[in-house]
PDB file of C-alpha atoms in Angstrom:
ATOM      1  CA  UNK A   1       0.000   0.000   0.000  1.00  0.00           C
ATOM      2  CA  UNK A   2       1.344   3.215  -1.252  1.00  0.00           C
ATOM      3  CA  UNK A   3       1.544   5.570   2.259  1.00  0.00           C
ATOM      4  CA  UNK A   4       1.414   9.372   1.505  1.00  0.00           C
ATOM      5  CA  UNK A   5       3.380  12.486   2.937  1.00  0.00           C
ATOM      6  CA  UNK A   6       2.566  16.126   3.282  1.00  0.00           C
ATOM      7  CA  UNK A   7       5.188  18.350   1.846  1.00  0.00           C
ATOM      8  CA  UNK A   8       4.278  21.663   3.347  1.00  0.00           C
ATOM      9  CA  UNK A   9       5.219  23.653   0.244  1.00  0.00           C
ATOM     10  CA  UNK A  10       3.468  25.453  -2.741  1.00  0.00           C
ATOM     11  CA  UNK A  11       6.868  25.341  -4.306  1.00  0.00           C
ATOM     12  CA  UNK A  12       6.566  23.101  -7.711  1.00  0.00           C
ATOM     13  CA  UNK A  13      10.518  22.488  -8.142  1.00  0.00           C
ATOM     14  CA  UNK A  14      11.014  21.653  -4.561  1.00  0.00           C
ATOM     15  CA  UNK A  15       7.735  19.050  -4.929  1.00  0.00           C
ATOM     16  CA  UNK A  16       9.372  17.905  -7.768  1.00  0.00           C
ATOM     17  CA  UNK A  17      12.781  17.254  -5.996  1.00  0.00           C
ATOM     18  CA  UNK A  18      11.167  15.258  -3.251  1.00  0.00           C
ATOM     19  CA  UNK A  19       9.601  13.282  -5.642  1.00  0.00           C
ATOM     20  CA  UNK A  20      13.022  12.696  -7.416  1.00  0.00           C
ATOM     21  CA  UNK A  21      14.365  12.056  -4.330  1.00  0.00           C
ATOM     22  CA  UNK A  22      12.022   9.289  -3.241  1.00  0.00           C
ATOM     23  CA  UNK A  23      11.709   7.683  -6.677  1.00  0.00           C
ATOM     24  CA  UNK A  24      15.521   6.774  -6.343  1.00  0.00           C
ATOM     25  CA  UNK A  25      15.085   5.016  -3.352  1.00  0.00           C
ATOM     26  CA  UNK A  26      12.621   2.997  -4.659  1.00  0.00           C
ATOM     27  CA  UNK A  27      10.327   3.880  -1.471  1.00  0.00           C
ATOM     28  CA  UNK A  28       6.151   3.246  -2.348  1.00  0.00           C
ATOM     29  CA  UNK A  29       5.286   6.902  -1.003  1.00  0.00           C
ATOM     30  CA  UNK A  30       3.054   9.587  -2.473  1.00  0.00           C
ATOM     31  CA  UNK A  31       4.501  12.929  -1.640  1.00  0.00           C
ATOM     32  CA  UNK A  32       1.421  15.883  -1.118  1.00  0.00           C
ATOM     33  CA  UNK A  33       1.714  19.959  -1.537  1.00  0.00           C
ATOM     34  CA  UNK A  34      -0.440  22.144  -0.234  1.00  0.00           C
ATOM     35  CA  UNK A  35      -1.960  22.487  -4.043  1.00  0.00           C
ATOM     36  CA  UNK A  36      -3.409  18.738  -3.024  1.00  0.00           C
ATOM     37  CA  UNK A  37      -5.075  19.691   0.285  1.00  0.00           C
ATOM     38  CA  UNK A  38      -7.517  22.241   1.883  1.00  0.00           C
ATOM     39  CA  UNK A  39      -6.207  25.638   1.730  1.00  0.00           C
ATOM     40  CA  UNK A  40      -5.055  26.625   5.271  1.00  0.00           C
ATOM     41  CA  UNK A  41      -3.156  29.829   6.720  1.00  0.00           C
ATOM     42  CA  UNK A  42       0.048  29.594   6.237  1.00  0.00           C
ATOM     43  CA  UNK A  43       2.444  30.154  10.064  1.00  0.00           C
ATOM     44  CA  UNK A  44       4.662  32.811  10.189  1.00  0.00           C
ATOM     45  CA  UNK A  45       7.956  31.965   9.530  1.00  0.00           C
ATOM     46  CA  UNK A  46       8.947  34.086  13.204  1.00  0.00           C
ATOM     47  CA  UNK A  47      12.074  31.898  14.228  1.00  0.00           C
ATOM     48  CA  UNK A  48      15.896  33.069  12.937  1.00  0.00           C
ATOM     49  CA  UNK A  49      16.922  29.403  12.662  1.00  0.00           C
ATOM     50  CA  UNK A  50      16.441  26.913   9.920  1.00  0.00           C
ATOM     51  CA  UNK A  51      15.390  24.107  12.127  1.00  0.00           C
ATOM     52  CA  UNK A  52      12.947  26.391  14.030  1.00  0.00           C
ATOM     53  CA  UNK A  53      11.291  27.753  10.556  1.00  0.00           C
ATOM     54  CA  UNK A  54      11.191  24.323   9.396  1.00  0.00           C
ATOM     55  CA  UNK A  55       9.545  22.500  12.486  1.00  0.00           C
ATOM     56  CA  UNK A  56       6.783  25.744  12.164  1.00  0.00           C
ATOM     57  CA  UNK A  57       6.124  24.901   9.109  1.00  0.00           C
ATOM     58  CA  UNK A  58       5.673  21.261   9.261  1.00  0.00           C
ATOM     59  CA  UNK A  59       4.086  21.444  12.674  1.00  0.00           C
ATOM     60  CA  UNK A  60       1.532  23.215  10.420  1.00  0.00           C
ATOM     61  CA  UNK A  61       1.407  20.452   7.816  1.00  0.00           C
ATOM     62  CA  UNK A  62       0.455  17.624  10.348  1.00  0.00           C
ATOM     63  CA  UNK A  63      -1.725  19.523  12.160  1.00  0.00           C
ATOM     64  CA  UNK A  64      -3.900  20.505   9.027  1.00  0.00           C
ATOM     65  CA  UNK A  65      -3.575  16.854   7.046  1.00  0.00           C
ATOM     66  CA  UNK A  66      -3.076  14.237   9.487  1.00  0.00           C
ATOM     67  CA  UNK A  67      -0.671  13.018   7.469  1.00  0.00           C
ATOM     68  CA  UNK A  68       3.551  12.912   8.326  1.00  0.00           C
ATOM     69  CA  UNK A  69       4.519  16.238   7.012  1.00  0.00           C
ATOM     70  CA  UNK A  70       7.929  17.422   5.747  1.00  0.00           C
ATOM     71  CA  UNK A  71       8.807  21.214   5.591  1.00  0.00           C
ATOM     72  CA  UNK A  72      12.183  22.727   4.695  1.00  0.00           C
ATOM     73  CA  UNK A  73      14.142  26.137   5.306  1.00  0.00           C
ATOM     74  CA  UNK A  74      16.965  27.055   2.976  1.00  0.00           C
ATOM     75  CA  UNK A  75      19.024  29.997   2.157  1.00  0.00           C
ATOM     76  CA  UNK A  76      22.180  31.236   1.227  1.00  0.00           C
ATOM     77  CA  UNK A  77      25.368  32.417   3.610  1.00  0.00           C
ATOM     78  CA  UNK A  78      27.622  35.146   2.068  1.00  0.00           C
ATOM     79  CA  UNK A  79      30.951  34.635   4.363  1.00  0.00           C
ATOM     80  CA  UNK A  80      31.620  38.698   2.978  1.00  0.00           C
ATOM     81  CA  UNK A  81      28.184  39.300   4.519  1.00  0.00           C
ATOM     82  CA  UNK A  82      28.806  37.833   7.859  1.00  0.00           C
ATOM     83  CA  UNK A  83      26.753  34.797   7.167  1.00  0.00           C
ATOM     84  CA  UNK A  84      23.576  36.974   5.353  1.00  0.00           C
ATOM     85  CA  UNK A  85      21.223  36.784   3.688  1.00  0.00           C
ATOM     86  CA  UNK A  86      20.968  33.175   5.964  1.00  0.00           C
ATOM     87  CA  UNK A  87      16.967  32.959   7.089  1.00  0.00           C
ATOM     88  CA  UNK A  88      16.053  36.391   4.809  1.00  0.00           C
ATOM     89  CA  UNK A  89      17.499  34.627   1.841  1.00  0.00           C
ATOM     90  CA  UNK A  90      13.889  34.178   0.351  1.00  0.00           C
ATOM     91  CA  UNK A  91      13.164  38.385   1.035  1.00  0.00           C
ATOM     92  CA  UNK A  92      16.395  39.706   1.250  1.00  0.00           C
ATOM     93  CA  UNK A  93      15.250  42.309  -0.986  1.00  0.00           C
ATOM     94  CA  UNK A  94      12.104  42.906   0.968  1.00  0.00           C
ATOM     95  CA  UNK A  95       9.211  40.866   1.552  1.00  0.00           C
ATOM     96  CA  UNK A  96       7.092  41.161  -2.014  1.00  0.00           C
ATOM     97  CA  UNK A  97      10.384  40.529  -4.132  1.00  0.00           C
ATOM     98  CA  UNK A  98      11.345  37.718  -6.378  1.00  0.00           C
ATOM     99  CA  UNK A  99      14.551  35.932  -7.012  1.00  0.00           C
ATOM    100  CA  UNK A 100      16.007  38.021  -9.429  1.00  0.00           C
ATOM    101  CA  UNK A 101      15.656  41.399  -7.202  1.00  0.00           C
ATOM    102  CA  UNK A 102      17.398  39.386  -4.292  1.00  0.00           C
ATOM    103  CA  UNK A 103      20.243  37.765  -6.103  1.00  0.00           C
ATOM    104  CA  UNK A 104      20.599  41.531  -7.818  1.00  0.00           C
ATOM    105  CA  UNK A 105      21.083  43.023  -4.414  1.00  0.00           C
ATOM    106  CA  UNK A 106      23.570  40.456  -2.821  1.00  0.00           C
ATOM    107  CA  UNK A 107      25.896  40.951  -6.285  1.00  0.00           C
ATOM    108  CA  UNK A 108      25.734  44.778  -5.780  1.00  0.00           C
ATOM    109  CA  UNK A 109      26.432  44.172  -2.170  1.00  0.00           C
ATOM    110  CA  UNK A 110      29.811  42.076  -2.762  1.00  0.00           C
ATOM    111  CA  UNK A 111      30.633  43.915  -6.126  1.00  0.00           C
ATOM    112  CA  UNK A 112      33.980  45.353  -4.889  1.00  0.00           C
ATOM    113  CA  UNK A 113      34.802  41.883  -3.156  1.00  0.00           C
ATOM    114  CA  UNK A 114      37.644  39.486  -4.980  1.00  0.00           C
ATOM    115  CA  UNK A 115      37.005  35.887  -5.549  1.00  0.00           C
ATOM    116  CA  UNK A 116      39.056  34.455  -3.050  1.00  0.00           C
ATOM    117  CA  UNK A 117      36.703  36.229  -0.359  1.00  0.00           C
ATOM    118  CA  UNK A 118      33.576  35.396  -2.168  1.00  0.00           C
ATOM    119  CA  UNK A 119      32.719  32.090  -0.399  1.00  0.00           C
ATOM    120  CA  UNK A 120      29.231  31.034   0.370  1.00  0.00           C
ATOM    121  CA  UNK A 121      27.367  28.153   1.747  1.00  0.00           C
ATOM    122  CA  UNK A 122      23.655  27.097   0.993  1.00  0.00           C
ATOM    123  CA  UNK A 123      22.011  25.310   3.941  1.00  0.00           C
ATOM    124  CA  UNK A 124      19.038  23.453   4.461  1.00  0.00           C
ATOM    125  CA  UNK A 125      17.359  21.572   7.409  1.00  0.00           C
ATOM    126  CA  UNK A 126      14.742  19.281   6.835  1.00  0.00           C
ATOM    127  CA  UNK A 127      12.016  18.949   9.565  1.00  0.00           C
ATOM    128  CA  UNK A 128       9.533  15.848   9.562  1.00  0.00           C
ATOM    129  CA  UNK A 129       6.646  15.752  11.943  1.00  0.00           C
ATOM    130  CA  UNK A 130       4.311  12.909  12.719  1.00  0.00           C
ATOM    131  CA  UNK A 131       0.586  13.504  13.686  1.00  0.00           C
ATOM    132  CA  UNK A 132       1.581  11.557  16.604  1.00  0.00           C
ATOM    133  CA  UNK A 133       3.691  14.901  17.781  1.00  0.00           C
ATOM    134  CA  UNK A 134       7.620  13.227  16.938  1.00  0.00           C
ATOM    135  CA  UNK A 135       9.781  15.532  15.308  1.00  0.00           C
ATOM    136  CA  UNK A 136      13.242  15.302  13.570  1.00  0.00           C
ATOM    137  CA  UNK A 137      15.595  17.589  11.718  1.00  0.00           C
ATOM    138  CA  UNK A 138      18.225  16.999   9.190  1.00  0.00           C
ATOM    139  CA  UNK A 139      20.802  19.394   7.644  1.00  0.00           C
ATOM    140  CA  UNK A 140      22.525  19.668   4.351  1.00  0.00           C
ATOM    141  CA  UNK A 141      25.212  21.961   3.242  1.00  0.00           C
ATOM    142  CA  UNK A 142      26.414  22.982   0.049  1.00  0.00           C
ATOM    143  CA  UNK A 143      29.621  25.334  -0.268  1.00  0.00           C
ATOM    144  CA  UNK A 144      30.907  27.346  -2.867  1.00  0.00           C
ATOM    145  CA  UNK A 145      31.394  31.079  -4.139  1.00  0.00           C
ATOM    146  CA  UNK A 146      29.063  33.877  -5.415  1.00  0.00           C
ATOM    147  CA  UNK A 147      29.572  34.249  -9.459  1.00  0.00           C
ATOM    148  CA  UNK A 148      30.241  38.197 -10.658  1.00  0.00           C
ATOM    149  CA  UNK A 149      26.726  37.576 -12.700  1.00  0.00           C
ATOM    150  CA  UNK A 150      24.046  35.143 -13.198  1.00  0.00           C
ATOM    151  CA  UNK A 151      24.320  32.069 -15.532  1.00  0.00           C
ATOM    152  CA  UNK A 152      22.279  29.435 -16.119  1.00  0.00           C
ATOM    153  CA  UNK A 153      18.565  28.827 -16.625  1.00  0.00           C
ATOM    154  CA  UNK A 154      17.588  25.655 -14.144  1.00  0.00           C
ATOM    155  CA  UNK A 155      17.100  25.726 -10.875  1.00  0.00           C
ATOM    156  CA  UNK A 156      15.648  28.705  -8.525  1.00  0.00           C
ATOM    157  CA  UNK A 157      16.724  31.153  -5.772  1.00  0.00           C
ATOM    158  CA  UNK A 158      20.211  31.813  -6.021  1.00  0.00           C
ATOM    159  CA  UNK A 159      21.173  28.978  -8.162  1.00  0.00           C
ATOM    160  CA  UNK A 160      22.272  31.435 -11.100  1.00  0.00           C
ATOM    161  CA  UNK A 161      24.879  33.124  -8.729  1.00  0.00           C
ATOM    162  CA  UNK A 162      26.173  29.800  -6.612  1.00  0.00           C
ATOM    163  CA  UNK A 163      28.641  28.026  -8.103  1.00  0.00           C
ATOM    164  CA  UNK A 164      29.353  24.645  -5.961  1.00  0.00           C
ATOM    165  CA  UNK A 165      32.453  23.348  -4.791  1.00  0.00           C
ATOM    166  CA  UNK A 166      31.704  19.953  -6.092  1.00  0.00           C
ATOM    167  CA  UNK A 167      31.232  19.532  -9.381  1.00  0.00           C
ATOM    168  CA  UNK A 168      30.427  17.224 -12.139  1.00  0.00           C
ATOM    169  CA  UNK A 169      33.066  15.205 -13.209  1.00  0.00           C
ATOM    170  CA  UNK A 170      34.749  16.294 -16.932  1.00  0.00           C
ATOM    171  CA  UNK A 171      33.354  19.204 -16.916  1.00  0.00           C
ATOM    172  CA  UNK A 172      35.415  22.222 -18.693  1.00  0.00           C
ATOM    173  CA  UNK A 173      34.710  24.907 -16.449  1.00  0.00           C
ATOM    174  CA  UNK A 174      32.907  25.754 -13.341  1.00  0.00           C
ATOM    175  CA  UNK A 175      29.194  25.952 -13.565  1.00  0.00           C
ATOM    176  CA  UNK A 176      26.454  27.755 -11.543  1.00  0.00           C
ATOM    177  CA  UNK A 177      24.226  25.795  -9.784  1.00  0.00           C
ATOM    178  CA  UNK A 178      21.464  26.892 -12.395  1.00  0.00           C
ATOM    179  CA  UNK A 179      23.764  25.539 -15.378  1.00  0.00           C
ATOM    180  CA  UNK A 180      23.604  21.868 -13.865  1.00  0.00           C
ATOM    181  CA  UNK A 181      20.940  19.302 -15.023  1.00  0.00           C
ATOM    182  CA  UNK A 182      18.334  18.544 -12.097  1.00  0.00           C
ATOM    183  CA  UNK A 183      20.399  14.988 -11.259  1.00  0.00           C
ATOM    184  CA  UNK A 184      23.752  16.841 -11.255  1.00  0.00           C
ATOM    185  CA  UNK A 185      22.323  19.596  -8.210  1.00  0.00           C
ATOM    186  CA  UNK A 186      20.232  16.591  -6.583  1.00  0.00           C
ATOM    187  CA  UNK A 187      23.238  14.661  -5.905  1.00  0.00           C
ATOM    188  CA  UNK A 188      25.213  17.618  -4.139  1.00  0.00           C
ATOM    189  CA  UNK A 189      22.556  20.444  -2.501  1.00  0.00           C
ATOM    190  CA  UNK A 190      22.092  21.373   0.467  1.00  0.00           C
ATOM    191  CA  UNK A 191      18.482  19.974   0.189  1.00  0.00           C
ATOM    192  CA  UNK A 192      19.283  16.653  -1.622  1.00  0.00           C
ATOM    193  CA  UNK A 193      21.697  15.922   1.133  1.00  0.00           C
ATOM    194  CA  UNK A 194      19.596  16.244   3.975  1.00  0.00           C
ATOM    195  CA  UNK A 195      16.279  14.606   2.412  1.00  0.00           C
ATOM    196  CA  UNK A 196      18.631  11.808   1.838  1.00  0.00           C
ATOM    197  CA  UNK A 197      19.921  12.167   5.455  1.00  0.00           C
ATOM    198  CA  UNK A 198      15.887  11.606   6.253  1.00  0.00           C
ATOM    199  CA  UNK A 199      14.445   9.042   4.134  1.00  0.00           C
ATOM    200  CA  UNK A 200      15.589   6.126   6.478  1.00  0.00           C
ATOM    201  CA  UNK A 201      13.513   7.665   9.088  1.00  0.00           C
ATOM    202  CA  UNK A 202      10.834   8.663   7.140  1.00  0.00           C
ATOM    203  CA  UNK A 203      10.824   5.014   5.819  1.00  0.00           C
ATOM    204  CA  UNK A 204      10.725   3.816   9.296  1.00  0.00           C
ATOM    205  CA  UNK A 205       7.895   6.116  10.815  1.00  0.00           C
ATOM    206  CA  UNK A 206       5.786   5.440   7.824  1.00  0.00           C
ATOM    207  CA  UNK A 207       6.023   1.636   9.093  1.00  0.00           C
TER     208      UNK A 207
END
């Protein structure tokens, strides 16, 4: 019997990344947005951790559906920036702009700094919370630097200014997170790593 999950997101690419995620296990789960269920108030994201804005959010998820609910919070950490945008990554701009306008003001904000000081880390922690009131967290990291400009098309966020310490193998230059195929950034972001860090225990709570 196929047992479902709540992913507490209206976020199509990071539905669609769970969903990678889980088909390469091989696990029999349906994963949920909140496009599949009754609309419900979304909590305010109040906490400055990652772990705290996560746990709020899928607190929220398995309160509403009943069902074992997964939330994430993400952003990026500009070392020249003491460790901003962090938790404002998704309105660093302010609280009505999109991606471009943020990744536009951390570039201007760096502009004058050289590449050796323009290293960055996205992070991620992973919260999963059972009807039945457990909760877990998991982290991922991804490091790297901040590009001069924007490349790439794929991806979201910041992809188009990150470009990742690891890369693909044989590949003739370094690429923006944005300019790898969805596989290639599955296998070595900050979220990948720390959904895969979960699956064994959402395997096991799912029974």
């Amino acid at each position: 019997m196929t047992a479902r999950v709540f992913l507490a997101t209206n976020n199509a690419k990071k539905l669609a990344e769970l969903r990678r995620l889980i088909a390469d296990q091989g696990a029999d789960i349906e994963v949920v947005s909140m496009a599949d269920v009754e609309p419900y108030p979304e909590p305010a994201e109040t906490e400055w951790s990652f772990a705290g804005n996560a746990l709020i959010k899928a607190r929220a998820g398995a309160g509403h559906t009943g069902l074992v609910s997964i939330a994430d919070d993400s952003g990026i950490c500009v070392d020249a920036l003491g460790g901003s945008p962090g938790v404002r990554s998704s309105r660093w701009a302010g609280p009505e702009c999109e991606d471009v306008a943020n990744l536009e003001l951390v570039l201007r904000q760096i502009d004058d700094v050289e590449h050796p000081r323009r290293t960055a880390q996205f992070r991620a922690v992973v919260a999963l919370v059972t009807p039945d009131g457990r909760e877990f967290t998991f982290d991922g990291e991804m490091t790297g630097c901040i590009a001069r400009a924007p490349r790439g098309s794929h991806g979201f966020g910041y992809d188009p200014i990150f470009v990742p310490d690891d890369q693909p193998p044989n590949c003739e230059r370094r690429r923006t997170s944005a300019e790898m195929s969805a596989g290639e950034k599955d296998a070595i972001s900050h979220r990948g790593r720390a959904m895969r860090a979960m699956m064994p225990t959402l395997i096991e709570v799912l029974g």
